[in-house]
Amino acid sequence: MSARFTGLVATAAIASTFLVAACGATADKGADASSSGDAKPANGLQIMVPNSPGGGYDTTARTAAKVLENEKITGSMQVFNLPGAGGTVGLQRVVNEKGNGKLAMQMGLGVVGAAYTQKSKATLNETTPIAKLIEEAGAIVVPKDSPYKDINQLVTAWKANPKKLAVGGGSSPGGPDHLLPMQLAKAVGIDPKDVSYVTYDGGGELLPALLGNKIAFGASGFGEFLSQVEAGDVRVLAVTSEKPLDVLKDVPTLKDKGIDLVFTNWRGIVAPPGISDADKKVWVDALTKMHDSQAWKDEEKKRGWTDAFETGDEFGAFLKEQDTSVAEILKQLGLA
């Protein structure tokens, strides 16, 4: 049976003292939807990224903000970073901002796991689910001067001495970049407890470590490395999707190389607890319009993202499923 990790079938200055207005986020009043065909843009909305600039969350949030602005779905969007503790510093901030309908947080599988491994007092169950946006395959990557030209060469060396070959990821234990190599280890016969995993706060920190040969290989969303792959600085040995990716046509999947594992990450948006129904509707409506736009579809294609749009209660149910699944896996690894 295939070892599938679906359902787990898996964003500029740091503003730690940034103040967020506590008033509700509403569209400008006075717009006549019946005569204009649409409401005026929502203003004053902000997206917090709970890790460092340059990673997957950061890229997703800034791409979404660009489309929302350019399509005049919202006014100017503010995206700011509040990194720390695998995303749980940001999670605590969101929970503390109870009732603030202008604020939302970019998040994903990494925050789900970090809430357990970082023993966060704040939980995702306290937040208001807004929308699941995309899914993205993982990738096993090495620097251009790595001796490993093929995933099976890497696996052979890894199996011979798993503690010696360090793997780096842009998430804390419990996040997708940690869960991916643990699942890969199991798939190739390595005890996950023997894996030497080095955690970095997002792809913005992971990439320099990879290029500086501080780790033997990296495990993260493939989108984190596209520019470096195109520049020839990084080599992708395999992707973790079911089928090869259009943006990396010459890169095999793990299954292509005889490794029975599929792993896909996901990213979404949550808001603070206790926001009004009207404020929630502003966010859901704005992101729905964004999702339906050609500009967003173009960004998904450009970045190799798989559309996975869900909103409101549907996304809320998905979050609860993810929370349960991640908790079970982390218990097996002795991390929760």
mmCIF file of C-alpha atoms in Angstrom:
data_model
loop_
_atom_site.group_PDB
_atom_site.id
_atom_site.type_symbol
_atom_site.label_atom_id
_atom_site.label_comp_id
_atom_site.label_asym_id
_atom_site.label_seq_id
_atom_site.Cartn_x
_atom_site.Cartn_y
_atom_site.Cartn_z
ATOM 1 C CA MET A 1 0.000 0.000 0.000
ATOM 2 C CA SER A 2 1.229 3.476 -0.840
ATOM 3 C CA ALA A 3 2.601 5.535 2.045
ATOM 4 C CA ARG A 4 0.444 8.584 1.390
ATOM 5 C CA PHE A 5 0.587 11.726 3.496
ATOM 6 C CA THR A 6 -2.498 13.517 2.200
ATOM 7 C CA GLY A 7 -4.911 15.476 4.310
ATOM 8 C CA LEU A 8 -1.441 16.284 5.423
ATOM 9 C CA VAL A 9 -1.930 15.560 1.529
ATOM 10 C CA ALA A 10 0.283 19.041 2.813
ATOM 11 C CA THR A 11 4.586 34.304 4.006
ATOM 12 C CA ALA A 12 9.156 43.297 4.811
ATOM 13 C CA ALA A 13 10.576 43.953 7.830
ATOM 14 C CA ILE A 14 9.920 42.083 11.022
ATOM 15 C CA ALA A 15 7.283 43.980 12.968
ATOM 16 C CA SER A 16 7.228 42.539 16.441
ATOM 17 C CA THR A 17 5.894 45.781 17.874
ATOM 18 C CA PHE A 18 3.498 46.474 15.041
ATOM 19 C CA LEU A 19 0.159 47.761 16.304
ATOM 20 C CA VAL A 20 -3.002 46.513 14.679
ATOM 21 C CA ALA A 21 -6.154 48.586 14.686
ATOM 22 C CA ALA A 22 -8.967 46.943 16.593
ATOM 23 C CA CYS A 23 -11.852 48.183 14.495
ATOM 24 C CA GLY A 24 -13.797 45.869 12.194
ATOM 25 C CA ALA A 25 -12.800 45.281 8.578
ATOM 26 C CA THR A 26 -15.626 46.329 6.326
ATOM 27 C CA ALA A 27 -15.992 47.317 2.725
ATOM 28 C CA ASP A 28 -16.458 50.988 2.058
ATOM 29 C CA LYS A 29 -20.069 51.922 2.583
ATOM 30 C CA GLY A 30 -22.083 53.698 0.005
ATOM 31 C CA ALA A 31 -21.301 51.323 -2.857
ATOM 32 C CA ASP A 32 -24.383 50.437 -4.897
ATOM 33 C CA ALA A 33 -23.809 46.811 -5.833
ATOM 34 C CA SER A 34 -26.941 46.667 -7.982
ATOM 35 C CA SER A 35 -25.837 49.525 -10.198
ATOM 36 C CA SER A 36 -22.091 48.966 -10.234
ATOM 37 C CA GLY A 37 -22.189 45.174 -10.235
ATOM 38 C CA ASP A 38 -19.774 45.022 -7.334
ATOM 39 C CA ALA A 39 -18.976 46.593 -3.994
ATOM 40 C CA LYS A 40 -16.117 48.983 -3.423
ATOM 41 C CA PRO A 41 -12.826 47.454 -2.247
ATOM 42 C CA ALA A 42 -12.415 46.485 1.393
ATOM 43 C CA ASN A 43 -9.831 48.684 3.099
ATOM 44 C CA GLY A 44 -7.406 48.360 5.993
ATOM 45 C CA LEU A 45 -6.904 44.592 5.811
ATOM 46 C CA GLN A 46 -3.610 43.131 7.036
ATOM 47 C CA ILE A 47 -1.991 39.707 6.741
ATOM 48 C CA MET A 48 0.536 38.553 9.291
ATOM 49 C CA VAL A 49 3.195 36.029 8.258
ATOM 50 C CA PRO A 50 4.312 33.987 11.296
ATOM 51 C CA ASN A 51 7.828 33.281 10.048
ATOM 52 C CA SER A 52 10.731 35.042 8.348
ATOM 53 C CA PRO A 53 10.597 36.777 4.948
ATOM 54 C CA GLY A 54 11.349 34.622 1.931
ATOM 55 C CA GLY A 55 9.576 31.400 2.892
ATOM 56 C CA GLY A 56 6.454 29.732 1.570
ATOM 57 C CA TYR A 57 4.030 31.522 3.893
ATOM 58 C CA ASP A 58 5.628 34.855 3.016
ATOM 59 C CA THR A 59 5.455 34.173 -0.718
ATOM 60 C CA THR A 60 1.837 33.061 -0.529
ATOM 61 C CA ALA A 61 0.715 36.048 1.544
ATOM 62 C CA ARG A 62 2.503 38.603 -0.618
ATOM 63 C CA THR A 63 1.228 37.001 -3.807
ATOM 64 C CA ALA A 64 -2.332 37.063 -2.467
ATOM 65 C CA ALA A 65 -1.961 40.697 -1.379
ATOM 66 C CA LYS A 66 -0.650 41.675 -4.819
ATOM 67 C CA VAL A 67 -3.587 40.075 -6.589
ATOM 68 C CA LEU A 68 -6.118 41.529 -4.139
ATOM 69 C CA GLU A 69 -4.702 45.015 -4.708
ATOM 70 C CA ASN A 70 -4.160 44.795 -8.467
ATOM 71 C CA GLU A 71 -7.631 43.388 -9.056
ATOM 72 C CA LYS A 72 -9.045 46.197 -6.860
ATOM 73 C CA ILE A 73 -10.708 43.654 -4.606
ATOM 74 C CA THR A 74 -9.203 45.426 -1.616
ATOM 75 C CA GLY A 75 -7.386 48.654 -1.028
ATOM 76 C CA SER A 76 -3.700 48.604 -0.097
ATOM 77 C CA MET A 77 -2.870 45.399 1.804
ATOM 78 C CA GLN A 78 -0.261 45.342 4.561
ATOM 79 C CA VAL A 79 1.761 42.146 4.923
ATOM 80 C CA PHE A 80 4.121 41.929 7.896
ATOM 81 C CA ASN A 81 6.291 39.228 9.452
ATOM 82 C CA LEU A 82 6.171 38.142 13.080
ATOM 83 C CA PRO A 83 8.440 35.065 13.275
ATOM 84 C CA GLY A 84 9.235 32.816 16.171
ATOM 85 C CA ALA A 85 8.702 29.351 17.629
ATOM 86 C CA GLY A 86 7.624 27.724 14.391
ATOM 87 C CA GLY A 87 4.799 30.184 13.836
ATOM 88 C CA THR A 88 3.312 30.017 17.312
ATOM 89 C CA VAL A 89 4.420 33.554 18.241
ATOM 90 C CA GLY A 90 2.203 34.709 15.398
ATOM 91 C CA LEU A 91 -0.534 32.303 16.426
ATOM 92 C CA GLN A 92 -0.536 33.729 19.957
ATOM 93 C CA ARG A 93 -0.742 37.244 18.495
ATOM 94 C CA VAL A 94 -3.769 36.333 16.405
ATOM 95 C CA VAL A 95 -5.538 34.755 19.360
ATOM 96 C CA ASN A 96 -4.737 37.822 21.468
ATOM 97 C CA GLU A 97 -6.322 40.065 18.811
ATOM 98 C CA LYS A 98 -9.803 38.768 19.626
ATOM 99 C CA GLY A 99 -12.465 40.613 17.647
ATOM 100 C CA ASN A 100 -10.015 42.348 15.285
ATOM 101 C CA GLY A 101 -11.646 41.810 11.895
ATOM 102 C CA LYS A 102 -8.908 43.620 9.974
ATOM 103 C CA LEU A 103 -6.193 41.087 10.792
ATOM 104 C CA ALA A 104 -5.597 37.630 9.338
ATOM 105 C CA MET A 105 -2.689 35.200 9.491
ATOM 106 C CA GLN A 106 -1.127 33.185 6.693
ATOM 107 C CA MET A 107 -0.640 29.646 7.945
ATOM 108 C CA GLY A 108 -0.543 25.991 7.002
ATOM 109 C CA LEU A 109 0.466 22.534 8.109
ATOM 110 C CA GLY A 110 3.568 23.899 9.845
ATOM 111 C CA VAL A 111 1.579 25.907 12.379
ATOM 112 C CA VAL A 112 -0.637 22.899 13.088
ATOM 113 C CA GLY A 113 2.378 20.835 14.137
ATOM 114 C CA ALA A 114 4.241 23.644 15.883
ATOM 115 C CA ALA A 115 1.287 24.266 18.176
ATOM 116 C CA TYR A 116 2.035 20.828 19.653
ATOM 117 C CA THR A 117 5.825 20.687 19.563
ATOM 118 C CA GLN A 118 6.214 24.246 20.881
ATOM 119 C CA LYS A 119 3.577 23.574 23.544
ATOM 120 C CA SER A 120 1.713 26.690 22.480
ATOM 121 C CA LYS A 121 -0.912 28.053 24.845
ATOM 122 C CA ALA A 122 -2.759 29.420 21.827
ATOM 123 C CA THR A 123 -4.393 26.895 19.508
ATOM 124 C CA LEU A 124 -5.709 26.993 15.970
ATOM 125 C CA ASN A 125 -9.069 25.835 17.289
ATOM 126 C CA GLU A 126 -9.406 29.298 18.848
ATOM 127 C CA THR A 127 -9.006 31.101 15.523
ATOM 128 C CA THR A 128 -11.649 31.883 12.897
ATOM 129 C CA PRO A 129 -11.115 29.769 9.761
ATOM 130 C CA ILE A 130 -11.257 31.915 6.617
ATOM 131 C CA ALA A 131 -9.927 29.981 3.621
ATOM 132 C CA LYS A 132 -7.648 27.199 2.483
ATOM 133 C CA LEU A 133 -5.824 28.483 -0.605
ATOM 134 C CA ILE A 134 -3.367 26.070 -2.173
ATOM 135 C CA GLU A 135 -1.501 22.808 -1.931
ATOM 136 C CA GLU A 136 2.144 22.369 -2.860
ATOM 137 C CA ALA A 137 4.335 19.319 -3.318
ATOM 138 C CA GLY A 138 7.527 18.929 -1.355
ATOM 139 C CA ALA A 139 11.007 18.551 -2.803
ATOM 140 C CA ILE A 140 14.300 16.949 -1.819
ATOM 141 C CA VAL A 141 17.045 19.368 -2.797
ATOM 142 C CA VAL A 142 20.831 19.597 -2.693
ATOM 143 C CA PRO A 143 23.302 22.387 -3.545
ATOM 144 C CA LYS A 144 24.818 22.339 -7.027
ATOM 145 C CA ASP A 145 28.162 20.948 -5.790
ATOM 146 C CA SER A 146 26.576 18.060 -3.869
ATOM 147 C CA PRO A 147 27.978 14.600 -4.636
ATOM 148 C CA TYR A 148 24.424 13.282 -4.881
ATOM 149 C CA LYS A 149 23.062 13.468 -8.413
ATOM 150 C CA ASP A 150 20.128 11.129 -7.875
ATOM 151 C CA ILE A 151 17.671 10.578 -4.989
ATOM 152 C CA ASN A 152 18.661 6.923 -4.719
ATOM 153 C CA GLN A 153 22.338 7.869 -4.310
ATOM 154 C CA LEU A 154 21.315 10.157 -1.462
ATOM 155 C CA VAL A 155 19.127 7.511 0.136
ATOM 156 C CA THR A 156 21.935 4.932 0.000
ATOM 157 C CA ALA A 157 24.318 7.294 1.801
ATOM 158 C CA TRP A 158 21.593 8.340 4.246
ATOM 159 C CA LYS A 159 20.767 4.754 5.166
ATOM 160 C CA ALA A 160 24.451 4.003 5.746
ATOM 161 C CA ASN A 161 24.763 6.811 8.312
ATOM 162 C CA PRO A 162 21.510 8.699 8.975
ATOM 163 C CA LYS A 163 22.913 10.656 11.890
ATOM 164 C CA LYS A 164 25.779 12.022 9.748
ATOM 165 C CA LEU A 165 23.728 13.348 6.828
ATOM 166 C CA ALA A 166 21.792 16.272 8.260
ATOM 167 C CA VAL A 167 18.566 17.309 6.578
ATOM 168 C CA GLY A 168 17.301 20.853 6.941
ATOM 169 C CA GLY A 169 13.746 22.160 6.772
ATOM 170 C CA GLY A 170 12.042 25.521 6.987
ATOM 171 C CA SER A 171 9.710 24.522 9.778
ATOM 172 C CA SER A 172 10.020 23.440 13.386
ATOM 173 C CA PRO A 173 9.377 19.841 14.447
ATOM 174 C CA GLY A 174 5.811 18.995 13.578
ATOM 175 C CA GLY A 175 5.782 21.173 10.485
ATOM 176 C CA PRO A 176 5.736 19.914 6.884
ATOM 177 C CA ASP A 177 9.485 20.262 6.338
ATOM 178 C CA HIS A 178 10.002 18.066 9.400
ATOM 179 C CA LEU A 179 7.233 15.576 8.692
ATOM 180 C CA LEU A 180 8.429 15.069 5.106
ATOM 181 C CA PRO A 181 11.913 13.682 5.919
ATOM 182 C CA MET A 182 10.466 11.645 8.777
ATOM 183 C CA GLN A 183 7.985 10.023 6.408
ATOM 184 C CA LEU A 184 10.716 9.603 3.787
ATOM 185 C CA ALA A 185 12.946 7.922 6.364
ATOM 186 C CA LYS A 186 10.185 5.446 7.206
ATOM 187 C CA ALA A 187 9.575 4.773 3.511
ATOM 188 C CA VAL A 188 13.231 3.837 2.877
ATOM 189 C CA GLY A 189 13.763 1.872 6.090
ATOM 190 C CA ILE A 190 15.401 4.432 8.373
ATOM 191 C CA ASP A 191 14.180 4.865 11.953
ATOM 192 C CA PRO A 192 12.866 8.460 12.080
ATOM 193 C CA LYS A 193 14.416 8.816 15.528
ATOM 194 C CA ASP A 194 17.849 8.412 13.894
ATOM 195 C CA VAL A 195 17.298 11.320 11.492
ATOM 196 C CA SER A 196 19.439 14.402 12.103
ATOM 197 C CA TYR A 197 16.949 17.194 11.388
ATOM 198 C CA VAL A 198 18.013 20.858 11.551
ATOM 199 C CA THR A 199 15.189 23.372 11.812
ATOM 200 C CA TYR A 200 15.206 26.821 10.168
ATOM 201 C CA ASP A 201 12.582 29.546 10.440
ATOM 202 C CA GLY A 202 11.178 29.371 6.932
ATOM 203 C CA GLY A 203 12.730 29.007 3.502
ATOM 204 C CA GLY A 204 14.425 32.378 3.875
ATOM 205 C CA GLU A 205 16.788 30.816 6.450
ATOM 206 C CA LEU A 206 16.883 27.322 4.978
ATOM 207 C CA LEU A 207 18.254 28.360 1.605
ATOM 208 C CA PRO A 208 21.501 30.001 2.870
ATOM 209 C CA ALA A 209 22.162 26.921 5.017
ATOM 210 C CA LEU A 210 21.729 24.678 1.988
ATOM 211 C CA LEU A 211 23.901 26.838 -0.259
ATOM 212 C CA GLY A 212 26.504 27.090 2.508
ATOM 213 C CA ASN A 213 26.677 23.290 2.828
ATOM 214 C CA LYS A 214 25.634 23.389 6.462
ATOM 215 C CA ILE A 215 23.246 20.520 5.718
ATOM 216 C CA ALA A 216 23.512 17.582 3.323
ATOM 217 C CA PHE A 217 20.072 18.135 1.817
ATOM 218 C CA GLY A 218 16.895 20.088 2.276
ATOM 219 C CA ALA A 219 13.249 19.069 2.452
ATOM 220 C CA SER A 220 10.684 21.771 1.764
ATOM 221 C CA GLY A 221 8.065 23.013 -0.660
ATOM 222 C CA PHE A 222 9.538 23.076 -4.153
ATOM 223 C CA GLY A 223 8.382 26.667 -4.651
ATOM 224 C CA GLU A 224 10.969 27.779 -2.107
ATOM 225 C CA PHE A 225 13.748 26.921 -4.574
ATOM 226 C CA LEU A 226 12.435 27.721 -8.065
ATOM 227 C CA SER A 227 14.612 30.800 -8.572
ATOM 228 C CA GLN A 228 17.716 28.985 -7.363
ATOM 229 C CA VAL A 229 16.912 25.969 -9.535
ATOM 230 C CA GLU A 230 16.621 28.244 -12.575
ATOM 231 C CA ALA A 231 19.902 29.922 -11.613
ATOM 232 C CA GLY A 232 21.621 26.534 -11.299
ATOM 233 C CA ASP A 233 22.484 26.945 -7.614
ATOM 234 C CA VAL A 234 20.206 24.179 -6.369
ATOM 235 C CA ARG A 235 19.371 20.758 -7.748
ATOM 236 C CA VAL A 236 16.036 19.056 -7.052
ATOM 237 C CA LEU A 237 16.506 15.306 -6.754
ATOM 238 C CA ALA A 238 12.822 14.441 -6.460
ATOM 239 C CA VAL A 239 9.397 15.926 -5.827
ATOM 240 C CA THR A 240 6.808 14.374 -3.552
ATOM 241 C CA SER A 241 3.727 14.735 -5.751
ATOM 242 C CA GLU A 242 1.785 11.896 -7.329
ATOM 243 C CA LYS A 243 2.799 13.012 -10.826
ATOM 244 C CA PRO A 244 5.675 15.131 -12.215
ATOM 245 C CA LEU A 245 5.235 18.898 -12.023
ATOM 246 C CA ASP A 246 4.962 21.140 -15.084
ATOM 247 C CA VAL A 247 7.367 23.674 -13.562
ATOM 248 C CA LEU A 248 9.954 20.934 -12.918
ATOM 249 C CA LYS A 249 9.321 18.644 -15.887
ATOM 250 C CA ASP A 250 12.683 16.886 -15.744
ATOM 251 C CA VAL A 251 12.490 16.101 -12.022
ATOM 252 C CA PRO A 252 11.208 12.619 -11.051
ATOM 253 C CA THR A 253 8.719 11.935 -8.298
ATOM 254 C CA LEU A 254 9.725 9.758 -5.377
ATOM 255 C CA LYS A 255 7.437 7.071 -6.772
ATOM 256 C CA ASP A 256 9.213 7.283 -10.135
ATOM 257 C CA LYS A 257 12.399 6.336 -8.286
ATOM 258 C CA GLY A 258 10.825 3.424 -6.447
ATOM 259 C CA ILE A 259 10.106 5.217 -3.154
ATOM 260 C CA ASP A 260 6.492 4.700 -2.146
ATOM 261 C CA LEU A 261 5.621 8.104 -0.689
ATOM 262 C CA VAL A 262 3.360 10.987 -1.696
ATOM 263 C CA PHE A 263 3.379 14.147 0.457
ATOM 264 C CA THR A 264 1.632 17.464 -0.155
ATOM 265 C CA ASN A 265 1.648 20.602 1.995
ATOM 266 C CA TRP A 266 -1.139 23.203 2.132
ATOM 267 C CA ARG A 267 -1.589 26.871 3.083
ATOM 268 C CA GLY A 268 -4.544 28.891 4.285
ATOM 269 C CA ILE A 269 -5.774 31.982 6.125
ATOM 270 C CA VAL A 270 -7.236 32.304 9.632
ATOM 271 C CA ALA A 271 -8.464 35.341 11.578
ATOM 272 C CA PRO A 272 -8.653 36.147 15.296
ATOM 273 C CA PRO A 273 -11.399 34.638 17.433
ATOM 274 C CA GLY A 274 -14.614 36.528 17.997
ATOM 275 C CA ILE A 275 -14.724 38.564 14.793
ATOM 276 C CA SER A 276 -18.165 39.559 13.546
ATOM 277 C CA ASP A 277 -20.003 37.676 10.830
ATOM 278 C CA ALA A 278 -19.737 40.809 8.687
ATOM 279 C CA ASP A 279 -15.959 40.954 9.083
ATOM 280 C CA LYS A 280 -15.614 37.254 8.302
ATOM 281 C CA LYS A 281 -17.717 37.785 5.173
ATOM 282 C CA VAL A 282 -15.402 40.588 4.028
ATOM 283 C CA TRP A 283 -12.414 38.225 4.167
ATOM 284 C CA VAL A 284 -14.206 35.257 2.604
ATOM 285 C CA ASP A 285 -15.706 37.379 -0.186
ATOM 286 C CA ALA A 286 -12.379 39.056 -0.948
ATOM 287 C CA LEU A 287 -10.466 35.774 -1.101
ATOM 288 C CA THR A 288 -13.211 34.156 -3.174
ATOM 289 C CA LYS A 289 -12.967 36.977 -5.740
ATOM 290 C CA MET A 290 -9.195 36.604 -5.687
ATOM 291 C CA HIS A 291 -9.473 32.848 -6.227
ATOM 292 C CA ASP A 292 -11.841 33.351 -9.169
ATOM 293 C CA SER A 293 -9.579 35.899 -10.882
ATOM 294 C CA GLN A 294 -7.379 35.055 -13.851
ATOM 295 C CA ALA A 295 -4.503 36.826 -12.084
ATOM 296 C CA TRP A 296 -4.595 34.293 -9.236
ATOM 297 C CA LYS A 297 -4.882 31.369 -11.635
ATOM 298 C CA ASP A 298 -1.808 32.710 -13.442
ATOM 299 C CA GLU A 299 0.113 32.900 -10.159
ATOM 300 C CA GLU A 300 -0.846 29.331 -9.275
ATOM 301 C CA LYS A 301 0.390 28.094 -12.636
ATOM 302 C CA LYS A 302 3.588 30.149 -12.429
ATOM 303 C CA ARG A 303 4.418 28.827 -8.963
ATOM 304 C CA GLY A 304 3.243 25.260 -9.472
ATOM 305 C CA TRP A 305 0.584 25.542 -6.784
ATOM 306 C CA THR A 306 -2.417 23.229 -6.824
ATOM 307 C CA ASP A 307 -5.733 24.978 -6.270
ATOM 308 C CA ALA A 308 -7.364 23.766 -3.019
ATOM 309 C CA PHE A 309 -9.840 26.532 -2.243
ATOM 310 C CA GLU A 310 -12.202 26.043 0.703
ATOM 311 C CA THR A 311 -13.803 28.638 2.942
ATOM 312 C CA GLY A 312 -15.539 28.998 6.274
ATOM 313 C CA ASP A 313 -16.985 25.893 7.866
ATOM 314 C CA GLU A 314 -15.562 23.592 5.185
ATOM 315 C CA PHE A 315 -12.053 24.869 5.917
ATOM 316 C CA GLY A 316 -12.801 24.672 9.641
ATOM 317 C CA ALA A 317 -13.624 20.979 9.354
ATOM 318 C CA PHE A 318 -10.411 20.412 7.388
ATOM 319 C CA LEU A 319 -8.389 22.165 10.111
ATOM 320 C CA LYS A 320 -9.827 19.899 12.782
ATOM 321 C CA GLU A 321 -8.968 16.813 10.714
ATOM 322 C CA GLN A 322 -5.418 18.065 10.247
ATOM 323 C CA ASP A 323 -5.053 18.783 13.950
ATOM 324 C CA THR A 324 -6.051 15.233 14.837
ATOM 325 C CA SER A 325 -3.830 13.622 12.191
ATOM 326 C CA VAL A 326 -0.739 15.649 13.084
ATOM 327 C CA ALA A 327 -1.198 15.007 16.794
ATOM 328 C CA GLU A 328 -1.277 11.247 16.173
ATOM 329 C CA ILE A 329 1.899 11.309 14.062
ATOM 330 C CA LEU A 330 3.792 13.469 16.554
ATOM 331 C CA LYS A 331 2.841 11.103 19.353
ATOM 332 C CA GLN A 332 4.341 8.258 17.340
ATOM 333 C CA LEU A 333 7.565 10.253 17.053
ATOM 334 C CA GLY A 334 7.506 11.099 20.756
ATOM 335 C CA LEU A 335 7.040 14.802 20.074
ATOM 336 C CA ALA A 336 3.554 15.330 21.459
#
